Amino acid sequence: MAIKNAFYAQSGGVTAVINASACGVIETARKHPDQIGKVYAGRNGIIGALREELIDTSEESDDAIRALMHTPGGAFGSCRYKMKNLTENRREYERLVEVFRAHDIGYFFYNGGGDSQDTAFKVSQIADKMGYPITCIGVPKTVDNDLPFTDCCPGFGSVAKYVATSTLEASLDIRSMCESSTKVFILEVMGRHAGWIAAAGGLAGNGRDEPPHIILFPEIPFEREAFLARVEQSVKDYGYCVVVASEGAQYEDGRFVADAGGKDAFGHTQLGGVAPTLANMVKQALGYKFHWAVADYLQRAARHIASATDVEQAYTVGQKAVEMALAGKQAVMPIIVREQSSPYRWHIGEAPLSEVANQEKKMPIHYISDDGFGITEDCREYLQPLIEGEAFPPFENGIPKVAHLKNVLAEKKLKTPFEV
Amino acid sequence: MAIKNAFYAQSGGVTAVINASACGVIETARKHPDQIGKVYAGRNGIIGALREELIDTSEESDDAIRALMHTPGGAFGSCRYKMKNLTENRREYERLVEVFRAHDIGYFFYNGGGDSQDTAFKVSQIADKMGYPITCIGVPKTVDNDLPFTDCCPGFGSVAKYVATSTLEASLDIRSMCESSTKVFILEVMGRHAGWIAAAGGLAGNGRDEPPHIILFPEIPFEREAFLARVEQSVKDYGYCVVVASEGAQYEDGRFVADAGGKDAFGHTQLGGVAPTLANMVKQALGYKFHWAVADYLQRAARHIASATDVEQAYTVGQKAVEMALAGKQAVMPIIVREQSSPYRWHIGEAPLSEVANQEKKMPIHYISDDGFGITEDCREYLQPLIEGEAFPPFENGIPKVAHLKNVLAEKKLKTPFEV
């Protein structure tokens, strides 16, 4: 079997552990020098392939690659770039073939969520439809936890651990303050289409009497009166109320709660934030003093509080992707298969990219309690193992130590630049 | 020397390590059973004393008290309650004397910031002016780092570590995304009057080329054009821009940047958030895609990423407060005295409450770089040791394990309730 180079790229919103998948790919490739030559990483995802901006990872030491295990973000740059179909934009695929051929690339590993797996699937068609032999394997990643087939998505467990931990900590804070000060605390978390991340806030407490007292899911239409009644009841019963709100919380008619319709002093539409919108709603209706937080990127970048389970799974899908490629698989993605929840046991399976692409896994409705404001025991059983184990990064000077890659670009071999 | 009981209470905004001070007080008191009987903790600060709601900490096991070392928030409840002067509201002081006498309380430890040390000082006057012998010692605490005399305030170092870590992590995230997506990230942090916490964001990078590219301090008047010019320059130079903004960022005329003057759909004034306000400003003027986060309570409750230095200092001021009381001191507060920055060495000194109360320590202007957007080497040297060392809490089921106190109230001995 001839030695071929590999192309690896990161795509879509990055996570605390996507670099662990990169580490899994690169370390495993390095163990097979008889089959895989260099691993080129796309600078900024697939854009790097189109522009022939290929980072030569062979320039990085083993230690530097290992440091990816504890470095959040996308070490090679990611992108939001969706490729059209081969028939719609043949020019891009021809460019990919040109670049791959110029750099003798025979393996393509694409690390991302639904849209990215769609790209990986389209690239795999190059082999058949354009006669350029390339092995394409998807590497799953997304904090949204919405990829089909896989039991969970690398990246999600760490956000879930961050959100559960932050909810617990902030709850202890407001509980201390509520007698004479703040009575309502609202934490806004990611998840525009599904409530997986908001649900993780539920792991902070156990049962209705423990915070969070309210979780707002995109799956459950937001009703102002029911929400306010529950806030008021919580303050009466416990002295305070903790709310974890998905950024995707929405009214029955599909309007996002965050679209408050506000204008700033210049008459420009104010870009929302579900947390401040809810906080103002509570203040107007009930008069309670409030605080709110929007975790935004902090939640998905929080490698310092990553789940050890998640880190291990992220590494493993990278490793298995390479092993699948070497075993002659094509257009598949390693997935996580749960054997049992407690004690947690899982193994790696595979799913065809043709079926992964553009499918969204929704949160099962039986994971949400009947009143719509909490999680069920089924949900808890599902989520619990995903946040387990700590994988603290090394620290230096009081902050996490992160990988510093050289990110040297391979010399370009093509004459023409390419506009993306 | 007769055995007397002690009263301890937590006051003002809580921190990730105020319970470590409580632990220091209670553990040290337990070592002196010949002088200190029970330690009663005020339920919700001084309010607990006024209402005769005294938590009997002798009901808690040594292990439960030790668990306070890794539990954020205020385990006994805090309060925002400022006592008037003795001459203005003698009734409250008479009530305190009644309660203290009924429970044989001879020591008063008050754990808080400037306002709280003011209360502690006023209570100390009971001894002289009302003839009730009580030893009053302040225990410093505040994330704002604005107490005078002490080199730093317990609580600050942990927020600083959280902010530096979060800034670093989020910067790696946006750096990965900026080529085809988000170009500006704004993190809003606490500090309405002083830029100490915002300054800590500066520890995420080293030098002007590393994020954060812009820090906004309350001390430096906000100028829209200069800010936007720097954002644009950063995006040009580095591809992205990371901003750490103090909630207290304000215009020359004292208006807070967060007071955008916006109205919601109902015409109600929108309660700000400096981060979304700045984000909209950037979007309107420069068109960049942005993300923003507001850390709010998450930052001051984040015991999971506390500074080991801070935890140790928080414990020590609690311990020393008790030792000072036993040494016959009156109306003082233990302070942290820096001997040198590198390697960091410090010891405990003391300051008179009469001078601590109601004084605010400002950030020295030479801690802010000439352009107003960064920190100087002097500032870095000051801040660096305060975030050093990790003190991860134990975890259980994937989230931090926290103290669960019984918080049993001592039987009331007074006939009359008291309205606060």
PDB file of N, CA, C and O in Angstrom, chain B residues 42-101:
ATOM      1  N   GLY B  42     -24.345  34.343  62.402  1.00  0.00           N
ATOM      2  CA  GLY B  42     -25.568  35.097  62.124  1.00  0.00           C
ATOM      3  C   GLY B  42     -26.236  34.552  60.874  1.00  0.00           C
ATOM      4  O   GLY B  42     -25.571  34.374  59.843  1.00  0.00           O
ATOM      5  N   ARG B  43     -27.512  34.266  60.980  1.00  0.00           N
ATOM      6  CA  ARG B  43     -28.238  33.865  59.773  1.00  0.00           C
ATOM      7  C   ARG B  43     -28.490  35.128  58.963  1.00  0.00           C
ATOM      8  O   ARG B  43     -29.163  36.050  59.426  1.00  0.00           O
ATOM      9  N   ASN B  44     -27.890  35.178  57.796  1.00  0.00           N
ATOM     10  CA  ASN B  44     -27.960  36.366  56.950  1.00  0.00           C
ATOM     11  C   ASN B  44     -27.287  37.572  57.593  1.00  0.00           C
ATOM     12  O   ASN B  44     -27.878  38.641  57.722  1.00  0.00           O
ATOM     13  N   GLY B  45     -26.080  37.387  58.000  1.00  0.00           N
ATOM     14  CA  GLY B  45     -25.264  38.494  58.470  1.00  0.00           C
ATOM     15  C   GLY B  45     -25.763  39.093  59.767  1.00  0.00           C
ATOM     16  O   GLY B  45     -26.292  38.394  60.646  1.00  0.00           O
ATOM     17  N   ILE B  46     -25.601  40.397  59.870  1.00  0.00           N
ATOM     18  CA  ILE B  46     -25.968  41.100  61.098  1.00  0.00           C
ATOM     19  C   ILE B  46     -27.478  41.003  61.351  1.00  0.00           C
ATOM     20  O   ILE B  46     -27.940  41.091  62.495  1.00  0.00           O
ATOM     21  N   ILE B  47     -28.224  40.770  60.281  1.00  0.00           N
ATOM     22  CA  ILE B  47     -29.677  40.603  60.434  1.00  0.00           C
ATOM     23  C   ILE B  47     -29.968  39.451  61.403  1.00  0.00           C
ATOM     24  O   ILE B  47     -30.892  39.521  62.206  1.00  0.00           O
ATOM     25  N   GLY B  48     -29.141  38.412  61.317  1.00  0.00           N
ATOM     26  CA  GLY B  48     -29.313  37.267  62.211  1.00  0.00           C
ATOM     27  C   GLY B  48     -29.140  37.646  63.672  1.00  0.00           C
ATOM     28  O   GLY B  48     -29.825  37.107  64.558  1.00  0.00           O
ATOM     29  N   ALA B  49     -28.231  38.568  63.929  1.00  0.00           N
ATOM     30  CA  ALA B  49     -28.044  39.022  65.313  1.00  0.00           C
ATOM     31  C   ALA B  49     -29.265  39.830  65.754  1.00  0.00           C
ATOM     32  O   ALA B  49     -29.804  39.625  66.852  1.00  0.00           O
ATOM     33  N   LEU B  50     -29.723  40.714  64.919  1.00  0.00           N
ATOM     34  CA  LEU B  50     -30.866  41.559  65.274  1.00  0.00           C
ATOM     35  C   LEU B  50     -32.134  40.730  65.489  1.00  0.00           C
ATOM     36  O   LEU B  50     -32.923  40.987  66.389  1.00  0.00           O
ATOM     37  N   ARG B  51     -32.293  39.698  64.665  1.00  0.00           N
ATOM     38  CA  ARG B  51     -33.498  38.857  64.785  1.00  0.00           C
ATOM     39  C   ARG B  51     -33.314  37.714  65.786  1.00  0.00           C
ATOM     40  O   ARG B  51     -34.202  36.878  65.930  1.00  0.00           O
ATOM     41  N   GLU B  52     -32.172  37.658  66.375  1.00  0.00           N
ATOM     42  CA  GLU B  52     -31.829  36.531  67.271  1.00  0.00           C
ATOM     43  C   GLU B  52     -31.931  35.211  66.507  1.00  0.00           C
ATOM     44  O   GLU B  52     -32.416  34.224  67.049  1.00  0.00           O
ATOM     45  N   GLU B  53     -31.475  35.231  65.266  1.00  0.00           N
ATOM     46  CA  GLU B  53     -31.400  33.991  64.499  1.00  0.00           C
ATOM     47  C   GLU B  53     -29.932  33.582  64.437  1.00  0.00           C
ATOM     48  O   GLU B  53     -29.187  33.987  63.546  1.00  0.00           O
ATOM     49  N   LEU B  54     -29.548  32.816  65.431  1.00  0.00           N
ATOM     50  CA  LEU B  54     -28.141  32.446  65.604  1.00  0.00           C
ATOM     51  C   LEU B  54     -27.954  30.976  65.254  1.00  0.00           C
ATOM     52  O   LEU B  54     -28.562  30.100  65.880  1.00  0.00           O
ATOM     53  N   ILE B  55     -27.142  30.730  64.260  1.00  0.00           N
ATOM     54  CA  ILE B  55     -26.867  29.346  63.869  1.00  0.00           C
ATOM     55  C   ILE B  55     -25.810  28.785  64.812  1.00  0.00           C
ATOM     56  O   ILE B  55     -24.741  29.373  64.990  1.00  0.00           O
ATOM     57  N   ASP B  56     -26.139  27.675  65.407  1.00  0.00           N
ATOM     58  CA  ASP B  56     -25.218  27.063  66.371  1.00  0.00           C
ATOM     59  C   ASP B  56     -24.226  26.171  65.623  1.00  0.00           C
ATOM     60  O   ASP B  56     -24.526  25.027  65.303  1.00  0.00           O
ATOM     61  N   THR B  57     -23.051  26.717  65.369  1.00  0.00           N
ATOM     62  CA  THR B  57     -22.084  25.943  64.563  1.00  0.00           C
ATOM     63  C   THR B  57     -21.494  24.764  65.331  1.00  0.00           C
ATOM     64  O   THR B  57     -20.841  23.915  64.738  1.00  0.00           O
ATOM     65  N   SER B  58     -21.740  24.694  66.629  1.00  0.00           N
ATOM     66  CA  SER B  58     -21.225  23.540  67.374  1.00  0.00           C
ATOM     67  C   SER B  58     -21.979  22.263  66.987  1.00  0.00           C
ATOM     68  O   SER B  58     -21.548  21.157  67.296  1.00  0.00           O
ATOM     69  N   GLU B  59     -23.094  22.431  66.307  1.00  0.00           N
ATOM     70  CA  GLU B  59     -23.846  21.269  65.806  1.00  0.00           C
ATOM     71  C   GLU B  59     -23.195  20.656  64.564  1.00  0.00           C
ATOM     72  O   GLU B  59     -23.602  19.591  64.111  1.00  0.00           O
ATOM     73  N   GLU B  60     -22.228  21.360  63.997  1.00  0.00           N
ATOM     74  CA  GLU B  60     -21.598  20.874  62.759  1.00  0.00           C
ATOM     75  C   GLU B  60     -20.335  20.067  63.088  1.00  0.00           C
ATOM     76  O   GLU B  60     -19.549  20.463  63.949  1.00  0.00           O
ATOM     77  N   SER B  61     -20.156  18.992  62.362  1.00  0.00           N
ATOM     78  CA  SER B  61     -18.962  18.163  62.572  1.00  0.00           C
ATOM     79  C   SER B  61     -17.718  18.898  62.079  1.00  0.00           C
ATOM     80  O   SER B  61     -17.807  19.845  61.301  1.00  0.00           O
ATOM     81  N   ASP B  62     -16.565  18.428  62.533  1.00  0.00           N
ATOM     82  CA  ASP B  62     -15.306  18.994  62.030  1.00  0.00           C
ATOM     83  C   ASP B  62     -15.217  18.863  60.511  1.00  0.00           C
ATOM     84  O   ASP B  62     -14.733  19.768  59.827  1.00  0.00           O
ATOM     85  N   ASP B  63     -15.693  17.737  59.991  1.00  0.00           N
ATOM     86  CA  ASP B  63     -15.638  17.528  58.538  1.00  0.00           C
ATOM     87  C   ASP B  63     -16.521  18.532  57.796  1.00  0.00           C
ATOM     88  O   ASP B  63     -16.135  19.035  56.738  1.00  0.00           O
ATOM     89  N   ALA B  64     -17.681  18.798  58.338  1.00  0.00           N
ATOM     90  CA  ALA B  64     -18.591  19.746  57.679  1.00  0.00           C
ATOM     91  C   ALA B  64     -17.964  21.137  57.664  1.00  0.00           C
ATOM     92  O   ALA B  64     -18.030  21.849  56.660  1.00  0.00           O
ATOM     93  N   ILE B  65     -17.336  21.506  58.764  1.00  0.00           N
ATOM     94  CA  ILE B  65     -16.681  22.827  58.821  1.00  0.00           C
ATOM     95  C   ILE B  65     -15.509  22.865  57.840  1.00  0.00           C
ATOM     96  O   ILE B  65     -15.301  23.846  57.133  1.00  0.00           O
ATOM     97  N   ARG B  66     -14.775  21.772  57.773  1.00  0.00           N
ATOM     98  CA  ARG B  66     -13.646  21.719  56.828  1.00  0.00           C
ATOM     99  C   ARG B  66     -14.126  21.855  55.378  1.00  0.00           C
ATOM    100  O   ARG B  66     -13.478  22.468  54.536  1.00  0.00           O
ATOM    101  N   ALA B  67     -15.302  21.298  55.096  1.00  0.00           N
ATOM    102  CA  ALA B  67     -15.843  21.360  53.733  1.00  0.00           C
ATOM    103  C   ALA B  67     -16.143  22.798  53.308  1.00  0.00           C
ATOM    104  O   ALA B  67     -16.291  23.084  52.112  1.00  0.00           O
ATOM    105  N   LEU B  68     -16.214  23.716  54.279  1.00  0.00           N
ATOM    106  CA  LEU B  68     -16.395  25.126  53.925  1.00  0.00           C
ATOM    107  C   LEU B  68     -15.222  25.637  53.099  1.00  0.00           C
ATOM    108  O   LEU B  68     -15.354  26.594  52.337  1.00  0.00           O
ATOM    109  N   MET B  69     -14.076  24.996  53.253  1.00  0.00           N
ATOM    110  CA  MET B  69     -12.885  25.408  52.502  1.00  0.00           C
ATOM    111  C   MET B  69     -13.103  25.354  50.993  1.00  0.00           C
ATOM    112  O   MET B  69     -12.444  26.067  50.246  1.00  0.00           O
ATOM    113  N   HIS B  70     -13.984  24.489  50.564  1.00  0.00           N
ATOM    114  CA  HIS B  70     -14.174  24.364  49.109  1.00  0.00           C
ATOM    115  C   HIS B  70     -15.623  24.619  48.684  1.00  0.00           C
ATOM    116  O   HIS B  70     -16.073  24.092  47.661  1.00  0.00           O
ATOM    117  N   THR B  71     -16.323  25.424  49.463  1.00  0.00           N
ATOM    118  CA  THR B  71     -17.730  25.723  49.162  1.00  0.00           C
ATOM    119  C   THR B  71     -17.911  27.220  48.918  1.00  0.00           C
ATOM    120  O   THR B  71     -17.661  28.025  49.810  1.00  0.00           O
ATOM    121  N   PRO B  72     -18.337  27.600  47.717  1.00  0.00           N
ATOM    122  CA  PRO B  72     -18.531  29.032  47.461  1.00  0.00           C
ATOM    123  C   PRO B  72     -19.832  29.549  48.070  1.00  0.00           C
ATOM    124  O   PRO B  72     -20.618  28.778  48.610  1.00  0.00           O
ATOM    125  N   GLY B  73     -20.038  30.851  47.937  1.00  0.00           N
ATOM    126  CA  GLY B  73     -21.237  31.460  48.521  1.00  0.00           C
ATOM    127  C   GLY B  73     -21.052  31.649  50.015  1.00  0.00           C
ATOM    128  O   GLY B  73     -19.973  31.392  50.564  1.00  0.00           O
ATOM    129  N   GLY B  74     -22.080  32.110  50.669  1.00  0.00           N
ATOM    130  CA  GLY B  74     -22.025  32.316  52.119  1.00  0.00           C
ATOM    131  C   GLY B  74     -22.857  31.256  52.807  1.00  0.00           C
ATOM    132  O   GLY B  74     -24.082  31.262  52.717  1.00  0.00           O
ATOM    133  N   ALA B  75     -22.178  30.363  53.516  1.00  0.00           N
ATOM    134  CA  ALA B  75     -22.851  29.178  54.045  1.00  0.00           C
ATOM    135  C   ALA B  75     -23.921  29.513  55.083  1.00  0.00           C
ATOM    136  O   ALA B  75     -24.836  28.723  55.314  1.00  0.00           O
ATOM    137  N   PHE B  76     -23.802  30.696  55.702  1.00  0.00           N
ATOM    138  CA  PHE B  76     -24.769  31.059  56.747  1.00  0.00           C
ATOM    139  C   PHE B  76     -25.729  32.142  56.278  1.00  0.00           C
ATOM    140  O   PHE B  76     -26.568  32.622  57.031  1.00  0.00           O
ATOM    141  N   GLY B  77     -25.579  32.522  55.013  1.00  0.00           N
ATOM    142  CA  GLY B  77     -26.377  33.628  54.487  1.00  0.00           C
ATOM    143  C   GLY B  77     -25.669  34.938  54.752  1.00  0.00           C
ATOM    144  O   GLY B  77     -25.029  35.121  55.792  1.00  0.00           O
ATOM    145  N   SER B  78     -25.747  35.820  53.775  1.00  0.00           N
ATOM    146  CA  SER B  78     -25.140  37.135  53.905  1.00  0.00           C
ATOM    147  C   SER B  78     -26.248  38.184  53.894  1.00  0.00           C
ATOM    148  O   SER B  78     -27.440  37.842  53.897  1.00  0.00           O
ATOM    149  N   CYS B  79     -25.872  39.431  53.902  1.00  0.00           N
ATOM    150  CA  CYS B  79     -26.896  40.479  53.830  1.00  0.00           C
ATOM    151  C   CYS B  79     -26.318  41.747  53.233  1.00  0.00           C
ATOM    152  O   CYS B  79     -25.108  41.946  53.206  1.00  0.00           O
ATOM    153  N   ARG B  80     -27.195  42.543  52.697  1.00  0.00           N
ATOM    154  CA  ARG B  80     -26.843  43.921  52.371  1.00  0.00           C
ATOM    155  C   ARG B  80     -27.632  44.775  53.355  1.00  0.00           C
ATOM    156  O   ARG B  80     -28.826  45.010  53.170  1.00  0.00           O
ATOM    157  N   TYR B  81     -26.974  45.183  54.424  1.00  0.00           N
ATOM    158  CA  TYR B  81     -27.668  45.902  55.498  1.00  0.00           C
ATOM    159  C   TYR B  81     -26.651  46.784  56.185  1.00  0.00           C
ATOM    160  O   TYR B  81     -25.697  46.299  56.769  1.00  0.00           O
ATOM    161  N   LYS B  82     -26.861  48.077  56.058  1.00  0.00           N
ATOM    162  CA  LYS B  82     -25.893  49.006  56.639  1.00  0.00           C
ATOM    163  C   LYS B  82     -26.492  49.603  57.916  1.00  0.00           C
ATOM    164  O   LYS B  82     -27.568  50.203  57.879  1.00  0.00           O
ATOM    165  N   MET B  83     -25.803  49.429  59.023  1.00  0.00           N
ATOM    166  CA  MET B  83     -26.314  49.996  60.275  1.00  0.00           C
ATOM    167  C   MET B  83     -26.038  51.489  60.324  1.00  0.00           C
ATOM    168  O   MET B  83     -24.988  51.962  59.919  1.00  0.00           O
ATOM    169  N   LYS B  84     -27.003  52.208  60.858  1.00  0.00           N
ATOM    170  CA  LYS B  84     -26.797  53.645  61.074  1.00  0.00           C
ATOM    171  C   LYS B  84     -25.852  53.851  62.258  1.00  0.00           C
ATOM    172  O   LYS B  84     -25.441  52.900  62.924  1.00  0.00           O
ATOM    173  N   ASN B  85     -25.560  55.136  62.524  1.00  0.00           N
ATOM    174  CA  ASN B  85     -24.733  55.426  63.698  1.00  0.00           C
ATOM    175  C   ASN B  85     -25.491  55.134  64.985  1.00  0.00           C
ATOM    176  O   ASN B  85     -26.716  55.138  65.012  1.00  0.00           O
ATOM    177  N   LEU B  86     -24.726  54.957  65.999  1.00  0.00           N
ATOM    178  CA  LEU B  86     -25.295  54.711  67.327  1.00  0.00           C
ATOM    179  C   LEU B  86     -26.286  55.810  67.702  1.00  0.00           C
ATOM    180  O   LEU B  86     -27.371  55.541  68.237  1.00  0.00           O
ATOM    181  N   THR B  87     -25.931  57.042  67.402  1.00  0.00           N
ATOM    182  CA  THR B  87     -26.804  58.160  67.783  1.00  0.00           C
ATOM    183  C   THR B  87     -28.068  58.212  66.911  1.00  0.00           C
ATOM    184  O   THR B  87     -29.111  58.687  67.359  1.00  0.00           O
ATOM    185  N   GLU B  88     -27.971  57.692  65.708  1.00  0.00           N
ATOM    186  CA  GLU B  88     -29.127  57.766  64.803  1.00  0.00           C
ATOM    187  C   GLU B  88     -30.119  56.625  65.022  1.00  0.00           C
ATOM    188  O   GLU B  88     -31.295  56.760  64.739  1.00  0.00           O
ATOM    189  N   ASN B  89     -29.602  55.509  65.448  1.00  0.00           N
ATOM    190  CA  ASN B  89     -30.501  54.359  65.595  1.00  0.00           C
ATOM    191  C   ASN B  89     -30.073  53.507  66.787  1.00  0.00           C
ATOM    192  O   ASN B  89     -29.649  52.378  66.653  1.00  0.00           O
ATOM    193  N   ARG B  90     -30.190  54.103  67.944  1.00  0.00           N
ATOM    194  CA  ARG B  90     -29.760  53.458  69.179  1.00  0.00           C
ATOM    195  C   ARG B  90     -30.494  52.137  69.416  1.00  0.00           C
ATOM    196  O   ARG B  90     -29.937  51.197  69.988  1.00  0.00           O
ATOM    197  N   ARG B  91     -31.736  52.079  68.930  1.00  0.00           N
ATOM    198  CA  ARG B  91     -32.593  50.905  69.114  1.00  0.00           C
ATOM    199  C   ARG B  91     -31.897  49.629  68.601  1.00  0.00           C
ATOM    200  O   ARG B  91     -31.944  48.583  69.242  1.00  0.00           O
ATOM    201  N   GLU B  92     -31.255  49.714  67.449  1.00  0.00           N
ATOM    202  CA  GLU B  92     -30.599  48.528  66.892  1.00  0.00           C
ATOM    203  C   GLU B  92     -29.432  48.069  67.759  1.00  0.00           C
ATOM    204  O   GLU B  92     -29.213  46.880  67.929  1.00  0.00           O
ATOM    205  N   TYR B  93     -28.700  49.046  68.262  1.00  0.00           N
ATOM    206  CA  TYR B  93     -27.539  48.682  69.091  1.00  0.00           C
ATOM    207  C   TYR B  93     -27.988  48.091  70.420  1.00  0.00           C
ATOM    208  O   TYR B  93     -27.381  47.154  70.935  1.00  0.00           O
ATOM    209  N   GLU B  94     -29.069  48.638  70.944  1.00  0.00           N
ATOM    210  CA  GLU B  94     -29.610  48.077  72.191  1.00  0.00           C
ATOM    211  C   GLU B  94     -30.065  46.639  71.975  1.00  0.00           C
ATOM    212  O   GLU B  94     -29.875  45.772  72.829  1.00  0.00           O
ATOM    213  N   ARG B  95     -30.630  46.411  70.804  1.00  0.00           N
ATOM    214  CA  ARG B  95     -31.064  45.059  70.477  1.00  0.00           C
ATOM    215  C   ARG B  95     -29.856  44.109  70.402  1.00  0.00           C
ATOM    216  O   ARG B  95     -29.888  42.993  70.939  1.00  0.00           O
ATOM    217  N   LEU B  96     -28.794  44.578  69.755  1.00  0.00           N
ATOM    218  CA  LEU B  96     -27.596  43.739  69.668  1.00  0.00           C
ATOM    219  C   LEU B  96     -27.097  43.377  71.062  1.00  0.00           C
ATOM    220  O   LEU B  96     -26.764  42.219  71.345  1.00  0.00           O
ATOM    221  N   VAL B  97     -27.062  44.381  71.934  1.00  0.00           N
ATOM    222  CA  VAL B  97     -26.577  44.124  73.300  1.00  0.00           C
ATOM    223  C   VAL B  97     -27.469  43.097  73.991  1.00  0.00           C
ATOM    224  O   VAL B  97     -26.986  42.159  74.635  1.00  0.00           O
ATOM    225  N   GLU B  98     -28.757  43.241  73.790  1.00  0.00           N
ATOM    226  CA  GLU B  98     -29.713  42.288  74.375  1.00  0.00           C
ATOM    227  C   GLU B  98     -29.428  40.867  73.904  1.00  0.00           C
ATOM    228  O   GLU B  98     -29.396  39.925  74.701  1.00  0.00           O
ATOM    229  N   VAL B  99     -29.263  40.746  72.589  1.00  0.00           N
ATOM    230  CA  VAL B  99     -29.036  39.417  71.997  1.00  0.00           C
ATOM    231  C   VAL B  99     -27.683  38.858  72.448  1.00  0.00           C
ATOM    232  O   VAL B  99     -27.572  37.700  72.858  1.00  0.00           O
ATOM    233  N   PHE B 100     -26.668  39.696  72.403  1.00  0.00           N
ATOM    234  CA  PHE B 100     -25.333  39.239  72.802  1.00  0.00           C
ATOM    235  C   PHE B 100     -25.338  38.807  74.272  1.00  0.00           C
ATOM    236  O   PHE B 100     -24.762  37.786  74.635  1.00  0.00           O
ATOM    237  N   ARG B 101     -26.023  39.604  75.094  1.00  0.00           N
ATOM    238  CA  ARG B 101     -26.056  39.276  76.524  1.00  0.00           C
ATOM    239  C   ARG B 101     -26.811  37.974  76.728  1.00  0.00           C
ATOM    240  O   ARG B 101     -26.367  37.090  77.486  1.00  0.00           O
TER     241      ARG B 101
END
